Short mmCIF file of C-alpha atoms in Angstrom, two decimals:
data_model
loop_
_atom_site.label_atom_id
_atom_site.label_comp_id
_atom_site.label_asym_id
_atom_site.label_seq_id
_atom_site.Cartn_x
_atom_site.Cartn_y
_atom_site.Cartn_z
CA UNK A 1 -55.52 67.33 57.80
CA UNK A 2 -56.50 65.11 61.13
CA UNK A 3 -53.23 62.29 61.60
CA UNK A 4 -53.94 58.69 63.03
CA UNK A 5 -50.29 58.37 64.03
CA UNK A 6 -47.03 60.94 63.55
CA UNK A 7 -43.45 59.99 64.50
CA UNK A 8 -41.27 62.62 65.38
CA UNK A 9 -37.22 62.39 65.00
CA UNK A 10 -37.05 58.40 66.66
CA UNK A 11 -34.58 57.05 67.44
CA UNK A 12 -34.67 53.17 69.46
CA UNK A 13 -31.35 51.81 69.56
CA UNK A 14 -30.39 48.21 71.41
CA UNK A 15 -27.90 48.40 74.16
CA UNK A 16 -25.36 51.16 71.93
CA UNK A 17 -26.25 49.55 69.14
CA UNK A 18 -28.70 52.63 67.14
CA UNK A 19 -31.49 50.89 65.43
CA UNK A 20 -33.59 53.43 64.52
CA UNK A 21 -31.51 57.24 63.23
CA UNK A 22 -34.05 60.21 63.48
CA UNK A 23 -37.18 58.71 61.98
CA UNK A 24 -39.82 60.69 61.30
CA UNK A 25 -43.57 60.45 59.33
CA UNK A 26 -47.31 60.95 59.49
CA UNK A 27 -48.97 58.60 58.73
CA UNK A 28 -53.24 59.65 57.90
CA UNK A 29 -56.42 58.27 59.16
CA UNK A 30 -57.42 55.06 57.17
CA UNK A 31 -55.49 54.65 55.13
CA UNK A 32 -53.23 50.40 55.17
CA UNK A 33 -48.99 52.35 55.44
CA UNK A 34 -46.93 49.71 54.18
CA UNK A 35 -42.89 50.32 54.96
CA UNK A 36 -40.91 47.42 53.29
CA UNK A 37 -36.97 47.44 53.85
CA UNK A 38 -34.69 44.91 53.75
CA UNK A 39 -34.53 42.01 56.68
CA UNK A 40 -32.74 43.54 59.56
CA UNK A 41 -33.19 46.97 58.11
CA UNK A 42 -35.10 47.59 61.68
CA UNK A 43 -38.64 47.76 60.17
CA UNK A 44 -40.87 45.30 62.93
CA UNK A 45 -38.27 47.54 65.88
CA UNK A 46 -40.58 50.49 63.85
CA UNK A 47 -44.06 48.95 64.62
CA UNK A 48 -42.44 47.80 68.39
CA UNK A 49 -41.52 51.23 69.41
CA UNK A 50 -45.44 51.87 67.93
CA UNK A 51 -47.45 50.88 70.34
CA UNK A 52 -44.01 50.87 73.43
CA UNK A 53 -43.98 47.11 72.52
CA UNK A 54 -40.36 47.39 73.26
CA UNK A 55 -40.46 48.39 76.32
CA UNK A 56 -40.87 45.07 77.28
CA UNK A 57 -37.56 44.60 76.00
CA UNK A 58 -34.98 45.74 78.80
CA UNK A 59 -32.29 46.66 76.61
CA UNK A 60 -34.27 48.56 74.60
CA UNK A 61 -33.68 52.55 74.71
CA UNK A 62 -36.40 54.58 72.63
CA UNK A 63 -35.97 59.09 71.68
CA UNK A 64 -38.77 60.77 70.16
CA UNK A 65 -42.34 61.11 69.66
CA UNK A 66 -45.12 59.28 68.66
CA UNK A 67 -48.23 60.57 69.01
CA UNK A 68 -51.24 59.67 68.96
CA UNK A 69 -54.45 62.13 68.93
CA UNK A 70 -52.08 65.09 69.40
CA UNK A 71 -51.00 62.77 72.38
CA UNK A 72 -47.09 61.44 72.95
CA UNK A 73 -47.12 58.66 74.39
CA UNK A 74 -43.66 58.57 75.28
CA UNK A 75 -45.11 61.35 77.68
CA UNK A 76 -44.40 62.13 80.83
CA UNK A 77 -48.34 60.17 82.62
CA UNK A 78 -49.10 58.79 79.97
CA UNK A 79 -51.03 55.20 80.86
CA UNK A 80 -49.59 52.25 78.89
CA UNK A 81 -51.72 49.77 79.11
CA UNK A 82 -53.78 52.84 77.84
CA UNK A 83 -51.10 52.97 74.83
CA UNK A 84 -51.51 49.41 73.88
CA UNK A 85 -55.65 49.20 73.74
CA UNK A 86 -55.31 51.55 70.53
CA UNK A 87 -53.20 48.58 69.05
CA UNK A 88 -54.49 45.34 67.47
CA UNK A 89 -51.12 43.56 66.01
CA UNK A 90 -50.65 40.56 64.51
CA UNK A 91 -47.14 38.60 63.80
CA UNK A 92 -45.75 36.90 60.63
CA UNK A 93 -46.44 33.63 63.04
CA UNK A 94 -50.54 33.33 63.47
CA UNK A 95 -50.23 33.32 67.84
CA UNK A 96 -53.87 32.37 68.77
CA UNK A 97 -54.33 30.47 71.83
CA UNK A 98 -53.90 26.89 70.86
CA UNK A 99 -55.97 25.38 73.54
CA UNK A 100 -59.00 28.20 74.16
CA UNK A 101 -61.53 28.13 71.80
CA UNK A 102 -61.97 29.83 68.89
CA UNK A 103 -64.84 31.46 70.59
CA UNK A 104 -62.53 32.18 73.88
CA UNK A 105 -60.02 33.57 71.73
CA UNK A 106 -61.58 36.17 70.52
CA UNK A 107 -63.56 36.65 73.41
CA UNK A 108 -60.91 36.53 76.15
CA UNK A 109 -59.80 40.66 75.76
CA UNK A 110 -62.69 41.60 76.02
CA UNK A 111 -64.03 40.10 78.86
CA UNK A 112 -60.58 40.90 80.39
CA UNK A 113 -60.65 44.57 79.89
CA UNK A 114 -64.02 44.40 81.02
CA UNK A 115 -65.67 45.76 77.04
CA UNK A 116 -68.82 43.90 78.41
CA UNK A 117 -71.70 43.69 80.20
CA UNK A 118 -73.69 40.50 79.92
CA UNK A 119 -73.17 37.18 77.61
CA UNK A 120 -75.07 38.13 74.61
CA UNK A 121 -73.91 41.52 74.63
CA UNK A 122 -69.88 39.32 74.58
CA UNK A 123 -71.34 36.53 71.87
CA UNK A 124 -72.17 39.45 69.59
CA UNK A 125 -69.24 41.38 69.58
CA UNK A 126 -67.21 37.80 69.15
CA UNK A 127 -69.82 37.35 66.36
CA UNK A 128 -69.38 41.21 64.96
CA UNK A 129 -65.25 40.53 64.89
CA UNK A 130 -65.30 37.27 62.60
CA UNK A 131 -67.58 38.88 60.53
CA UNK A 132 -65.25 42.14 60.20
CA UNK A 133 -61.96 39.81 59.91
CA UNK A 134 -64.12 37.65 56.67
CA UNK A 135 -64.13 34.81 59.18
CA UNK A 136 -67.32 33.46 60.85
CA UNK A 137 -68.71 31.70 58.16
CA UNK A 138 -65.89 29.23 58.14
CA UNK A 139 -65.80 29.09 61.99
CA UNK A 140 -69.58 29.78 63.11
CA UNK A 141 -70.02 26.11 63.88
CA UNK A 142 -67.22 25.15 65.55
CA UNK A 143 -67.08 28.35 68.31
CA UNK A 144 -65.92 25.32 71.25
CA UNK A 145 -63.19 23.54 69.32
CA UNK A 146 -59.46 24.71 69.86
CA UNK A 147 -57.83 27.23 67.53
CA UNK A 148 -55.56 24.30 66.72
CA UNK A 149 -58.01 22.65 64.38
CA UNK A 150 -57.36 25.73 62.08
CA UNK A 151 -55.36 25.73 58.57
CA UNK A 152 -52.16 29.09 59.32
CA UNK A 153 -55.01 31.75 57.14
CA UNK A 154 -58.27 30.99 59.13
CA UNK A 155 -55.59 30.74 62.03
CA UNK A 156 -54.22 34.01 60.80
CA UNK A 157 -57.54 36.12 60.77
CA UNK A 158 -58.74 34.44 63.77
CA UNK A 159 -55.29 36.87 65.33
CA UNK A 160 -56.83 39.62 63.21
CA UNK A 161 -60.98 38.81 64.84
CA UNK A 162 -58.64 38.84 68.28
CA UNK A 163 -57.61 42.71 67.97
CA UNK A 164 -60.41 43.65 66.34
CA UNK A 165 -62.68 42.85 69.39
CA UNK A 166 -60.39 45.63 71.47
CA UNK A 167 -61.81 48.49 69.03
CA UNK A 168 -58.72 49.42 69.10
CA UNK A 169 -57.69 52.86 66.33
CA UNK A 170 -54.69 51.29 64.68
CA UNK A 171 -53.97 47.86 63.33
CA UNK A 172 -50.47 47.23 63.49
CA UNK A 173 -49.26 43.96 61.52
CA UNK A 174 -45.07 42.48 60.90
CA UNK A 175 -44.83 40.08 58.00
CA UNK A 176 -49.19 39.33 57.88
CA UNK A 177 -48.44 36.25 54.91
CA UNK A 178 -44.65 36.23 55.39
CA UNK A 179 -46.23 32.35 56.89
CA UNK A 180 -49.14 31.98 54.58
CA UNK A 181 -49.46 30.75 51.15
CA UNK A 182 -50.57 32.59 48.35
CA UNK A 183 -54.02 31.45 48.30
CA UNK A 184 -54.24 32.96 52.23
CA UNK A 185 -52.13 35.83 51.45
CA UNK A 186 -54.54 37.32 49.19
CA UNK A 187 -57.57 36.41 51.15
CA UNK A 188 -55.49 38.63 54.02
CA UNK A 189 -54.21 41.52 52.05
CA UNK A 190 -58.15 40.83 50.44
CA UNK A 191 -59.76 41.94 53.91
CA UNK A 192 -57.00 45.17 54.90
CA UNK A 193 -58.27 46.99 52.32
CA UNK A 194 -61.75 45.42 54.23
CA UNK A 195 -60.14 47.06 57.28
CA UNK A 196 -59.19 50.66 56.60
CA UNK A 197 -62.38 51.48 55.66
CA UNK A 198 -62.77 50.99 60.60
CA UNK A 199 -59.25 51.58 61.35
CA UNK A 200 -55.65 52.73 59.58
CA UNK A 201 -52.87 49.96 58.86
CA UNK A 202 -49.30 49.93 59.05
CA UNK A 203 -48.14 46.78 57.41
CA UNK A 204 -44.19 45.94 57.21
CA UNK A 205 -43.21 43.92 54.72
CA UNK A 206 -40.48 42.49 52.64
CA UNK A 207 -42.63 41.47 50.07
CA UNK A 208 -42.30 45.27 47.63
CA UNK A 209 -44.72 43.84 45.26
CA UNK A 210 -47.10 43.50 49.05
CA UNK A 211 -46.34 46.76 49.52
CA UNK A 212 -48.01 47.75 45.95
CA UNK A 213 -51.01 45.66 45.73
CA UNK A 214 -51.77 47.24 49.11
CA UNK A 215 -50.85 50.36 50.43
CA UNK A 216 -51.95 54.02 49.96
CA UNK A 217 -47.94 54.56 50.77
CA UNK A 218 -45.65 53.05 51.41
CA UNK A 219 -42.35 54.01 53.30
CA UNK A 220 -38.53 52.71 52.16
CA UNK A 221 -36.34 52.45 56.12
CA UNK A 222 -32.57 51.03 54.71
CA UNK A 223 -30.30 50.69 57.72
CA UNK A 224 -32.32 52.30 60.04
CA UNK A 225 -32.96 55.33 58.40
CA UNK A 226 -36.66 56.45 56.54
CA UNK A 227 -35.59 57.00 53.28
CA UNK A 228 -38.53 57.72 50.84
CA UNK A 229 -42.08 58.38 51.91
CA UNK A 230 -45.18 58.66 49.37
CA UNK A 231 -47.75 57.13 47.59
CA UNK A 232 -47.55 53.56 46.29
CA UNK A 233 -48.12 54.56 42.61
CA UNK A 234 -45.43 57.37 42.64
CA UNK A 235 -42.97 55.29 44.62
CA UNK A 236 -43.02 51.98 42.67
CA UNK A 237 -43.22 54.04 39.45
CA UNK A 238 -40.82 56.96 39.91
CA UNK A 239 -38.75 56.57 43.52
CA UNK A 240 -37.41 59.50 43.37
CA UNK A 241 -34.34 57.96 45.90
CA UNK A 242 -32.00 56.13 44.14
CA UNK A 243 -31.93 53.61 47.31
CA UNK A 244 -35.87 53.43 47.40
CA UNK A 245 -35.71 52.36 42.76
CA UNK A 246 -32.63 49.49 43.84
CA UNK A 247 -34.65 47.94 46.73
CA UNK A 248 -37.97 48.05 44.47
CA UNK A 249 -36.53 46.72 41.53
CA UNK A 250 -35.27 43.82 42.91
CA UNK A 251 -31.15 45.25 41.73
CA UNK A 252 -30.08 45.86 46.28
CA UNK A 253 -27.26 44.01 47.41
CA UNK B 1 -20.26 42.94 38.61
CA UNK B 2 -23.88 42.11 40.61
CA UNK B 3 -25.53 39.24 38.74
CA UNK B 4 -28.15 39.88 36.12
CA UNK B 5 -32.27 39.75 37.03
CA UNK B 6 -34.11 37.01 35.29
CA UNK B 7 -36.50 40.16 33.65
CA UNK B 8 -32.89 41.88 32.73
CA UNK B 9 -33.00 38.66 30.14
CA UNK B 10 -36.99 39.86 28.45
CA UNK B 11 -35.49 44.08 28.66
CA UNK B 12 -32.49 42.49 27.12
CA UNK B 13 -34.44 41.74 24.07
CA UNK B 14 -37.32 44.01 24.20
CA UNK B 15 -34.26 46.51 23.37
CA UNK B 16 -33.14 44.65 20.69
CA UNK B 17 -36.04 44.12 19.21
CA UNK B 18 -36.71 47.87 19.34
CA UNK B 19 -32.74 48.47 18.43
CA UNK B 20 -34.12 46.04 14.63
CA UNK B 21 -36.52 48.29 14.24
CA UNK B 22 -34.60 51.18 14.03
CA UNK B 23 -32.96 50.41 12.35
CA UNK B 24 -35.30 48.95 9.98
CA UNK B 25 -38.35 52.02 10.15
CA UNK B 26 -34.48 54.89 9.30
CA UNK B 27 -33.95 52.35 6.14
CA UNK B 28 -37.63 51.57 5.08
CA UNK B 29 -37.36 56.04 4.79
CA UNK B 30 -34.64 56.18 2.94
CA UNK B 31 -36.03 54.34 0.60
CA UNK B 32 -38.69 55.78 0.09
CA UNK B 33 -37.44 59.52 0.28
CA UNK B 34 -34.86 57.74 -2.66
CA UNK B 35 -37.80 56.94 -4.51
CA UNK B 36 -39.13 60.34 -4.80
CA UNK B 37 -35.97 62.38 -5.06
CA UNK B 38 -34.93 60.04 -8.01
CA UNK B 39 -38.45 58.97 -9.36
CA UNK B 40 -37.52 55.29 -9.12
CA UNK B 41 -40.17 53.05 -8.37
CA UNK B 42 -39.80 51.38 -5.09
CA UNK B 43 -43.24 50.71 -3.85
CA UNK B 44 -43.81 46.51 -3.53
CA UNK B 45 -40.17 46.82 -2.08
CA UNK B 46 -40.86 49.59 1.13
CA UNK B 47 -44.45 48.37 2.43
CA UNK B 48 -42.68 44.71 2.77
CA UNK B 49 -41.02 47.19 5.05
CA UNK B 50 -43.16 48.88 6.31
CA UNK B 51 -45.13 45.04 6.64
CA UNK B 52 -42.30 43.48 7.95
CA UNK B 53 -42.56 47.36 10.68
CA UNK B 54 -45.97 46.13 11.92
CA UNK B 55 -45.05 42.21 12.55
CA UNK B 56 -41.87 43.69 14.36
CA UNK B 57 -45.43 46.19 16.73
CA UNK B 58 -46.68 43.22 17.21
CA UNK B 59 -44.62 40.72 18.19
CA UNK B 60 -43.06 43.66 21.16
CA UNK B 61 -46.27 44.16 22.32
CA UNK B 62 -46.54 40.78 23.03
CA UNK B 63 -43.26 40.72 24.47
CA UNK B 64 -43.80 43.13 26.66
CA UNK B 65 -46.65 42.05 27.83
CA UNK B 66 -45.32 39.00 29.35
CA UNK B 67 -42.47 40.68 31.06
CA UNK B 68 -46.03 42.61 32.59
CA UNK B 69 -47.25 39.01 33.37
CA UNK B 70 -44.45 37.40 34.84
CA UNK B 71 -42.17 39.96 36.96
CA UNK B 72 -44.70 42.44 37.53
CA UNK B 73 -42.11 44.87 37.34
CA UNK B 74 -42.20 48.65 38.80
CA UNK B 75 -40.35 51.81 38.13
CA UNK B 76 -37.12 52.51 35.68
CA UNK B 77 -38.53 48.63 34.53
CA UNK B 78 -42.48 49.49 34.30
CA UNK B 79 -41.44 52.95 32.30
CA UNK B 80 -39.26 50.93 30.30
CA UNK B 81 -40.86 48.34 28.81
CA UNK B 82 -44.46 50.93 28.92
CA UNK B 83 -42.03 53.83 26.71
CA UNK B 84 -41.32 49.67 24.73
CA UNK B 85 -44.44 49.79 23.40
CA UNK B 86 -44.64 52.88 22.41
CA UNK B 87 -41.87 52.88 20.74
CA UNK B 88 -42.40 50.48 18.56
CA UNK B 89 -45.52 51.84 17.61
CA UNK B 90 -44.16 55.37 17.17
CA UNK B 91 -41.24 53.27 13.70
CA UNK B 92 -44.91 51.18 13.19
CA UNK B 93 -46.19 54.10 12.56
CA UNK B 94 -42.43 56.09 11.01
CA UNK B 95 -42.91 52.56 8.34
CA UNK B 96 -46.47 52.71 7.60
CA UNK B 97 -45.80 57.01 5.84
CA UNK B 98 -42.84 55.96 5.07
CA UNK B 99 -44.93 53.52 2.76
CA UNK B 100 -47.64 56.23 1.77
CA UNK B 101 -44.18 58.26 0.38
CA UNK B 102 -42.84 55.88 -1.52
CA UNK B 103 -47.07 54.84 -2.97
CA UNK B 104 -46.91 58.75 -4.55
CA UNK B 105 -43.72 58.42 -6.67
CA UNK B 106 -46.23 56.38 -8.65
CA UNK B 107 -47.96 60.06 -9.24
CA UNK B 108 -45.11 62.02 -10.07
CA UNK B 109 -45.21 63.71 -13.28
CA UNK B 110 -42.18 62.43 -15.32
CA UNK B 111 -40.96 66.50 -15.96
CA UNK B 112 -41.84 69.68 -13.78
CA UNK B 113 -41.63 69.29 -10.75
CA UNK B 114 -39.37 70.79 -8.12
CA UNK B 115 -38.88 68.29 -5.12
CA UNK B 116 -36.51 71.05 -2.93
CA UNK B 117 -38.68 71.63 -0.31
CA UNK B 118 -39.70 67.41 -0.08
CA UNK B 119 -35.68 67.35 -0.17
CA UNK B 120 -34.79 69.42 3.15
CA UNK B 121 -37.73 69.32 5.03
CA UNK B 122 -37.28 65.26 4.37
CA UNK B 123 -33.31 65.75 5.18
CA UNK B 124 -34.62 66.96 9.00
CA UNK B 125 -36.71 64.30 9.04
CA UNK B 126 -34.58 60.95 8.68
CA UNK B 127 -32.35 62.99 10.67
CA UNK B 128 -34.70 63.17 13.84
CA UNK B 129 -36.09 58.92 13.37
CA UNK B 130 -32.18 57.90 13.50
CA UNK B 131 -31.65 60.07 16.54
CA UNK B 132 -34.78 59.01 17.97
CA UNK B 133 -34.04 55.85 17.98
CA UNK B 134 -29.85 56.34 19.63
CA UNK B 135 -31.47 58.93 22.70
CA UNK B 136 -34.05 55.81 22.81
CA UNK B 137 -31.40 53.41 23.00
CA UNK B 138 -29.06 54.81 24.63
CA UNK B 139 -31.12 56.82 27.32
CA UNK B 140 -30.14 59.93 26.41
CA UNK B 141 -32.36 62.43 27.27
CA UNK B 142 -30.76 65.68 25.80
CA UNK B 143 -30.80 64.20 22.83
CA UNK B 144 -34.23 63.81 23.26
CA UNK B 145 -34.80 67.48 24.60
CA UNK B 146 -33.01 68.30 21.16
CA UNK B 147 -35.49 66.63 18.86
CA UNK B 148 -38.52 69.23 20.07
CA UNK B 149 -36.23 71.94 19.52
CA UNK B 150 -35.46 70.32 15.76
CA UNK B 151 -39.22 68.82 15.43
CA UNK B 152 -40.20 72.90 16.17
CA UNK B 153 -38.47 73.64 12.62
CA UNK B 154 -40.43 71.01 10.87
CA UNK B 155 -43.04 72.85 11.89
CA UNK B 156 -42.06 76.08 9.68
CA UNK B 157 -40.46 74.79 7.53
CA UNK B 158 -43.49 73.02 6.70
CA UNK B 159 -45.49 75.55 7.12
CA UNK B 160 -43.56 77.09 4.88
CA UNK B 161 -43.58 75.35 2.41
CA UNK B 162 -47.10 75.12 2.44
CA UNK B 163 -47.79 78.60 1.99
CA UNK B 164 -45.54 79.02 -0.81
CA UNK B 165 -46.86 75.79 -2.94
CA UNK B 166 -50.98 77.14 -2.31
CA UNK B 167 -49.27 80.73 -3.98
CA UNK B 168 -47.34 79.25 -6.62
CA UNK B 169 -51.30 77.52 -6.99
CA UNK B 170 -52.11 77.53 -10.57
CA UNK B 171 -48.37 77.97 -12.16
CA UNK B 172 -47.63 74.22 -11.61
CA UNK B 173 -48.67 70.75 -12.15
CA UNK B 174 -51.90 69.44 -10.22
CA UNK B 175 -49.76 66.41 -10.07
CA UNK B 176 -46.74 68.27 -9.16
CA UNK B 177 -48.53 69.85 -6.69
CA UNK B 178 -50.82 67.48 -4.42
CA UNK B 179 -47.91 65.31 -4.52
CA UNK B 180 -45.04 68.12 -2.78
CA UNK B 181 -47.52 68.83 -0.34
CA UNK B 182 -49.14 65.63 0.69
CA UNK B 183 -45.27 63.96 0.76
CA UNK B 184 -44.66 67.68 2.56
CA UNK B 185 -47.16 65.36 5.46
CA UNK B 186 -46.88 62.67 6.16
CA UNK B 187 -42.97 63.85 5.89
CA UNK B 188 -44.47 66.53 8.74
CA UNK B 189 -46.56 63.61 11.11
CA UNK B 190 -43.19 61.61 10.93
CA UNK B 191 -41.22 63.83 12.36
CA UNK B 192 -44.66 64.65 14.93
CA UNK B 193 -43.55 60.76 16.06
CA UNK B 194 -40.29 60.91 16.29
CA UNK B 195 -40.70 63.27 18.81
CA UNK B 196 -42.80 60.78 20.46
CA UNK B 197 -40.44 58.48 21.19
CA UNK B 198 -38.33 61.38 22.08
CA UNK B 199 -41.01 61.46 24.81
CA UNK B 200 -41.52 58.34 25.41
CA UNK B 201 -37.24 58.06 26.59
CA UNK B 202 -37.79 61.49 28.49
CA UNK B 203 -40.23 59.68 30.60
CA UNK B 204 -38.41 56.23 30.55
CA UNK B 205 -35.69 58.09 32.13
CA UNK B 206 -37.27 60.35 34.34
CA UNK B 207 -40.76 59.73 34.80
CA UNK B 208 -42.04 62.61 34.57
CA UNK B 209 -45.04 63.27 31.38
CA UNK B 210 -43.87 65.03 28.04
#
């Protein structure tokens, strides 16, 4: 089995606070892998350790390994830009560049990274990314309008299109529907199921029902420790750890 | 103590309904066996109780479906609801078989039938039905295991009694022979349903198939 990502004995500290405690797991390719757990359990930190986004936090210290294609991204000679390029990332609050046009939001990354040779290639790439994010039909006549005119759900799909345009292997999502209404949320969930054909998706959620609906595998994180990991259908019918059971039943805390 | 979750009120109600079914199924079976052993015609009463059990099964599964729709239960909540649907069906089947037994009372000749085997088997089966109810309500894994071994005992006794009946063919009144054979058969089916209840109980507790 080849893995999309392998996390080995990962530890994260903020100052002297131990946030992620010796976490290990592997994610197969082309699956949706959910990380669930109560607020403050370290989910977002774990996600940010996977693409070295934590490097930007001067108080954060990381130990352990995260491997993509067998390469430890925390290894000595690894290019951080290469690492980040393996990942697309989508955050809780849709964060398109509000003053840029819809088109430019998607086009900026490929342009800056020299992914395209000419305008027609760029047009095609933008169109493909918007189509993959199931946004194209809604915006194809408004490509030059500012991204801020879109609804919250559309903005979030624009952020997904923006991530896809850089052709990542893995998409990291941090509570991508937390700020959306139920209809916009289900659109994102449908989109995730489509996207896993081509990508591996790791989604952090504090909504266990969402993990139950969309993920193939689920990990339960509690106070920085990985309590349980397994196939979603097993974890939600017979969790093996009492803490997981309490959490999915809504009996925690 | 922590607050009750909204689904807990529904699960308590569901358990209350199963509790009523357990009492009623035991009572129905008891009366039907009585009617054989004392040769009294209780058919109308037993049929009524059996219909009531069917009605309660519908109510139970209706509530179960509502709980699924409203709370999207998972883990032990989900297993409890699934098991409730299952055992309510089993208790209603037990009621049906009890009615079948009571109906046989009308076929039995006035004299000359030896109900020793019926007496013996019905004692175990009635106990199984009651114990199955207790195992379910108390989430008692050990009792559920015991029920499965009681069922082995029932199967053995049933096989022996049938063999004996076949040997008696021609030597006893045919109506007697048929009545006893049918009653034994119904009792054996009831024991199976008690066993299914034990299986549902074990599944509810462990999440594994039995």
